[in-house]
mmCIF file of N, CA and C in Angstrom:
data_model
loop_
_atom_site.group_PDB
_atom_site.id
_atom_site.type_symbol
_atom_site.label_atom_id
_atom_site.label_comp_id
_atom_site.label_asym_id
_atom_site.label_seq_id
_atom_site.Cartn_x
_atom_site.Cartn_y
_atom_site.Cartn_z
ATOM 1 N N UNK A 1 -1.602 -4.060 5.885
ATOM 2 C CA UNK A 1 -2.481 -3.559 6.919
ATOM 3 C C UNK A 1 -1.973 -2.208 7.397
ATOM 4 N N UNK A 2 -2.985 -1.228 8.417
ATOM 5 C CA UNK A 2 -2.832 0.064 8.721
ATOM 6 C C UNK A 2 -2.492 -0.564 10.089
ATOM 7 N N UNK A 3 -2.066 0.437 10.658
ATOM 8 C CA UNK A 3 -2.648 0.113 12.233
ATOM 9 C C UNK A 3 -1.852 1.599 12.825
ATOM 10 N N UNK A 4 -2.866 2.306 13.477
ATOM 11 C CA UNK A 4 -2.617 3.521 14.044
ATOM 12 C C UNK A 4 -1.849 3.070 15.389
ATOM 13 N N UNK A 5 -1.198 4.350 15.730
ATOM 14 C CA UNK A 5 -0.607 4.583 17.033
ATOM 15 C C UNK A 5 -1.473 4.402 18.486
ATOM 16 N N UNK A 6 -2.614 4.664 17.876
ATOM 17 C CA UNK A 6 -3.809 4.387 19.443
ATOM 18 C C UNK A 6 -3.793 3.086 19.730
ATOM 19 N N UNK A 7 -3.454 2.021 18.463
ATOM 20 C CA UNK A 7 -3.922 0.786 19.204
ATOM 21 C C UNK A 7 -4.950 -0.359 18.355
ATOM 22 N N UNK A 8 -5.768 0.805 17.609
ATOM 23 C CA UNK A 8 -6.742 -0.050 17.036
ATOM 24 C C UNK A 8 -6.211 -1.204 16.524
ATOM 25 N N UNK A 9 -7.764 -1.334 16.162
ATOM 26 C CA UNK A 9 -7.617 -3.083 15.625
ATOM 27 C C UNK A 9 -7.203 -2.782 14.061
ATOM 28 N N UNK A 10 -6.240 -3.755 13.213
ATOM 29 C CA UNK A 10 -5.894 -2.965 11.359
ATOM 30 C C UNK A 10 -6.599 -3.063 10.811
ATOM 31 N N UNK A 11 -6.473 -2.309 9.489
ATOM 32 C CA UNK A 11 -7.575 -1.938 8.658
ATOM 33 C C UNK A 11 -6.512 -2.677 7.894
ATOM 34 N N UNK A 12 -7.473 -3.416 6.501
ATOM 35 C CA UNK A 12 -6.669 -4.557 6.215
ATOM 36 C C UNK A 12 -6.608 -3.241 4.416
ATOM 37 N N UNK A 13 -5.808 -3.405 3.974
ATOM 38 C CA UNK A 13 -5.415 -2.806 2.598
ATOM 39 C C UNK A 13 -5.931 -3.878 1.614
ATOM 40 N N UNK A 14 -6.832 -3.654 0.965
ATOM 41 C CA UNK A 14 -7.051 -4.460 -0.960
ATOM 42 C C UNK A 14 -5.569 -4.581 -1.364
ATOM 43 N N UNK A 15 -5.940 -5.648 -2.025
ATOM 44 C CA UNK A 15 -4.471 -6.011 -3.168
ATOM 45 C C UNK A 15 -5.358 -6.702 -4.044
ATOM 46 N N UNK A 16 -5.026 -5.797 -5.144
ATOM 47 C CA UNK A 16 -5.381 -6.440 -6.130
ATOM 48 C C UNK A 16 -4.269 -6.570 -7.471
ATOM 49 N N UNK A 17 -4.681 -7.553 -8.667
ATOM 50 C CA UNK A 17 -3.828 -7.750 -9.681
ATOM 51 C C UNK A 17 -3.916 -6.651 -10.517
ATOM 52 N N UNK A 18 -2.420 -6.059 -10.710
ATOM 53 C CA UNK A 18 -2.873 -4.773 -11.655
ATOM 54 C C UNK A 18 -0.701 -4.317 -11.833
ATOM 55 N N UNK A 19 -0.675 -3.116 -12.624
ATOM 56 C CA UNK A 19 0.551 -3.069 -12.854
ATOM 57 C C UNK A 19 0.971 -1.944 -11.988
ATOM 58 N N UNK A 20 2.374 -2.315 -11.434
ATOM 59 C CA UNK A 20 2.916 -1.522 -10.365
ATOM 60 C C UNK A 20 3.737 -0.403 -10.571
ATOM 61 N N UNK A 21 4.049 -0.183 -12.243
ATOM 62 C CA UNK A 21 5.218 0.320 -12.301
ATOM 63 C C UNK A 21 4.188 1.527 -13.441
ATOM 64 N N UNK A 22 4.242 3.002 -14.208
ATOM 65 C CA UNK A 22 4.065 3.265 -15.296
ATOM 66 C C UNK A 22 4.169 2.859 -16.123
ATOM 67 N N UNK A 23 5.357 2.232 -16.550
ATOM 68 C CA UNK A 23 5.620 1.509 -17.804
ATOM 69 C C UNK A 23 5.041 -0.204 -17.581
ATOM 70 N N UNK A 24 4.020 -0.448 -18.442
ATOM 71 C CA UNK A 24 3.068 -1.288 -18.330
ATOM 72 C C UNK A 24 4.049 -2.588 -19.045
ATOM 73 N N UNK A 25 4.573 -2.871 -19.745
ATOM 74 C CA UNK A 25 5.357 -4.077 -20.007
ATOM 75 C C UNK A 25 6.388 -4.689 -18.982
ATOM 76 N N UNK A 26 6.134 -4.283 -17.932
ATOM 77 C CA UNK A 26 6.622 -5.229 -16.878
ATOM 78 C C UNK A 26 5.875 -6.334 -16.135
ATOM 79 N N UNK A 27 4.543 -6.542 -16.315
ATOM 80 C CA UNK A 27 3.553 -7.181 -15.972
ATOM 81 C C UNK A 27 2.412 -7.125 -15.297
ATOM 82 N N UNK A 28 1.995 -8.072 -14.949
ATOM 83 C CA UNK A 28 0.493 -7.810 -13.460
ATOM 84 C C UNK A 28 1.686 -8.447 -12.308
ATOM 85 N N UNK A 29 1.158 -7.797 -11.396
ATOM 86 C CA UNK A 29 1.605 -7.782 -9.871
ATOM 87 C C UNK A 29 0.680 -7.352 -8.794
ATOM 88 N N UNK A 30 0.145 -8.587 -7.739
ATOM 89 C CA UNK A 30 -0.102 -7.947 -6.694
ATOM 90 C C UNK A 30 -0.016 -6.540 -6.013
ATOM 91 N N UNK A 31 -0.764 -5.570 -6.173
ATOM 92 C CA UNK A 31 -0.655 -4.429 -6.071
ATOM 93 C C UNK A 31 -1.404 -3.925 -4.956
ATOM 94 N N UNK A 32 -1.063 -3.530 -4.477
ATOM 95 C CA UNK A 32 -1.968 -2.414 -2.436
ATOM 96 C C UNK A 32 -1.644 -0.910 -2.682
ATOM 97 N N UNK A 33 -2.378 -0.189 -3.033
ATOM 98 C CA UNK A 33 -2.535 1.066 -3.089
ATOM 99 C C UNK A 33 -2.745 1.815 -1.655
ATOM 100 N N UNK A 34 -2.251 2.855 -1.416
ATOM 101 C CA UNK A 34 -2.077 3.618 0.096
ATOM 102 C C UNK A 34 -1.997 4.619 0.425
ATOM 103 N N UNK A 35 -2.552 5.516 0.195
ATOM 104 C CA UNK A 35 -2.679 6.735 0.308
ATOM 105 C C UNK A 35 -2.697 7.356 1.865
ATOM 106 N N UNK A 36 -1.590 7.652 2.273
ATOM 107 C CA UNK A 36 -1.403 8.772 3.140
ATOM 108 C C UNK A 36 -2.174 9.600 3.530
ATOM 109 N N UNK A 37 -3.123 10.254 2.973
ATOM 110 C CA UNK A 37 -4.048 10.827 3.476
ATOM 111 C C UNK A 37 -5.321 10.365 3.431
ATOM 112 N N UNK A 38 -5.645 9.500 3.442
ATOM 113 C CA UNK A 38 -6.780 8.465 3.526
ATOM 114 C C UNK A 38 -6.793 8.480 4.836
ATOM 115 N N UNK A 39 -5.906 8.456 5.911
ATOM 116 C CA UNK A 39 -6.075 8.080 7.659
ATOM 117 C C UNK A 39 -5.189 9.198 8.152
ATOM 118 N N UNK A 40 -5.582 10.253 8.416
ATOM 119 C CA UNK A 40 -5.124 11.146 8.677
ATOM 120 C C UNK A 40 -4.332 11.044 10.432
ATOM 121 N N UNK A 41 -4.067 9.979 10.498
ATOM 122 C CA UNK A 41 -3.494 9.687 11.964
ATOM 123 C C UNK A 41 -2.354 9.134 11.598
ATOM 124 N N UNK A 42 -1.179 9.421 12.726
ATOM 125 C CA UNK A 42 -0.170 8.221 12.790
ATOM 126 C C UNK A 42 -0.492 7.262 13.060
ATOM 127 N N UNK A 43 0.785 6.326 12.254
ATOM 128 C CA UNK A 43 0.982 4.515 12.216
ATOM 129 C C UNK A 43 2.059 3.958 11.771
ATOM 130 N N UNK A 44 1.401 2.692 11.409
ATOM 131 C CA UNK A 44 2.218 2.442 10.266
ATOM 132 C C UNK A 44 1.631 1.196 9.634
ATOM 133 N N UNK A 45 2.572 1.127 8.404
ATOM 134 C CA UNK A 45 1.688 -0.269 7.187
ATOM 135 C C UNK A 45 2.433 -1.344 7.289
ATOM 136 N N UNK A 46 1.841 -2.058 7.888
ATOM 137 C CA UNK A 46 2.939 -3.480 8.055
ATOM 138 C C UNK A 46 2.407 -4.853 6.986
ATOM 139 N N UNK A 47 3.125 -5.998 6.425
ATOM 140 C CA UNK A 47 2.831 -6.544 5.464
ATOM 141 C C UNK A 47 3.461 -8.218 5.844
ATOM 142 N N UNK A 48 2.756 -9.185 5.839
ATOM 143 C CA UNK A 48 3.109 -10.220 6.461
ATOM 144 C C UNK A 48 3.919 -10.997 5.842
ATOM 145 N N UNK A 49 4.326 -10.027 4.250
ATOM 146 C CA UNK A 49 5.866 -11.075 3.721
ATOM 147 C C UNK A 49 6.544 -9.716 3.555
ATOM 148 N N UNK A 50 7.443 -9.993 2.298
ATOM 149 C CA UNK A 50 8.626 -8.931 2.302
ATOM 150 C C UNK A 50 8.188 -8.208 0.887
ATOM 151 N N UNK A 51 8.230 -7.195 1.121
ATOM 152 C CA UNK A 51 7.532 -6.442 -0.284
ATOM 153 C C UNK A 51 8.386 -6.721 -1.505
ATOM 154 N N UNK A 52 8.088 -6.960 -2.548
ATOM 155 C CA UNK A 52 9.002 -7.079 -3.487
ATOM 156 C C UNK A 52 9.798 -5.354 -4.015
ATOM 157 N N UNK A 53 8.505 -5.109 -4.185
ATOM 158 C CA UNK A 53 9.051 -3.821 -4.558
ATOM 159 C C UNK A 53 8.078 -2.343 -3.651
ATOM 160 N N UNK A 54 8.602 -1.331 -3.631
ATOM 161 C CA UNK A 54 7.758 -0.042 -3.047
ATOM 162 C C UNK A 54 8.052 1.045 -3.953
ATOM 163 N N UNK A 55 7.090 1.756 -3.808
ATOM 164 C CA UNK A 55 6.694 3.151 -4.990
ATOM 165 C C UNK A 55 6.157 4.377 -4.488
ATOM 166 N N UNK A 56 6.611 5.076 -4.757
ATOM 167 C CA UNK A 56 5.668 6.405 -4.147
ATOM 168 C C UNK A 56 5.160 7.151 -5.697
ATOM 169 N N UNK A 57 3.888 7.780 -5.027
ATOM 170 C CA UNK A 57 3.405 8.863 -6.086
ATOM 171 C C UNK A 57 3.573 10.390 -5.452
ATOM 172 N N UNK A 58 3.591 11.313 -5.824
ATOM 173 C CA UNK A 58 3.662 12.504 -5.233
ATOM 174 C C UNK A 58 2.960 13.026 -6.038
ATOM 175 N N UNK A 59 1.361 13.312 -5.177
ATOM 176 C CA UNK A 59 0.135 13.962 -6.344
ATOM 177 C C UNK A 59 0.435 14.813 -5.661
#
């Protein structure tokens, strides 16, 4: 989930099955895509278990 600094109510993030890593022989994994500039406000992304893993892209 999103949830800005104002307060709002979260914007819930898709997860879908798909591969997390470039190199595709590591498997399918629950995957939430997040783009930073999609909500051009402060926040933050909070997640109701413990992430297994995190990734950044730098387009």
């Amino acid at each position: 989930m999103f949830r800005d600094m104002a307060g709002a109510a979260p914007l819930t993030i898709p997860v879908t099955d798909g591969h997390a890593f470039k190199d595709q022989t590591m498997g399918i994994y629950k995957v939430a895509i997040y783009r930073f500039a999609d909500w051009p406000r402060d926040g933050v992304v909070l997640t109701p278990v413990k992430a297994v893993a995190l990734g950044a892209i730098h387009e």
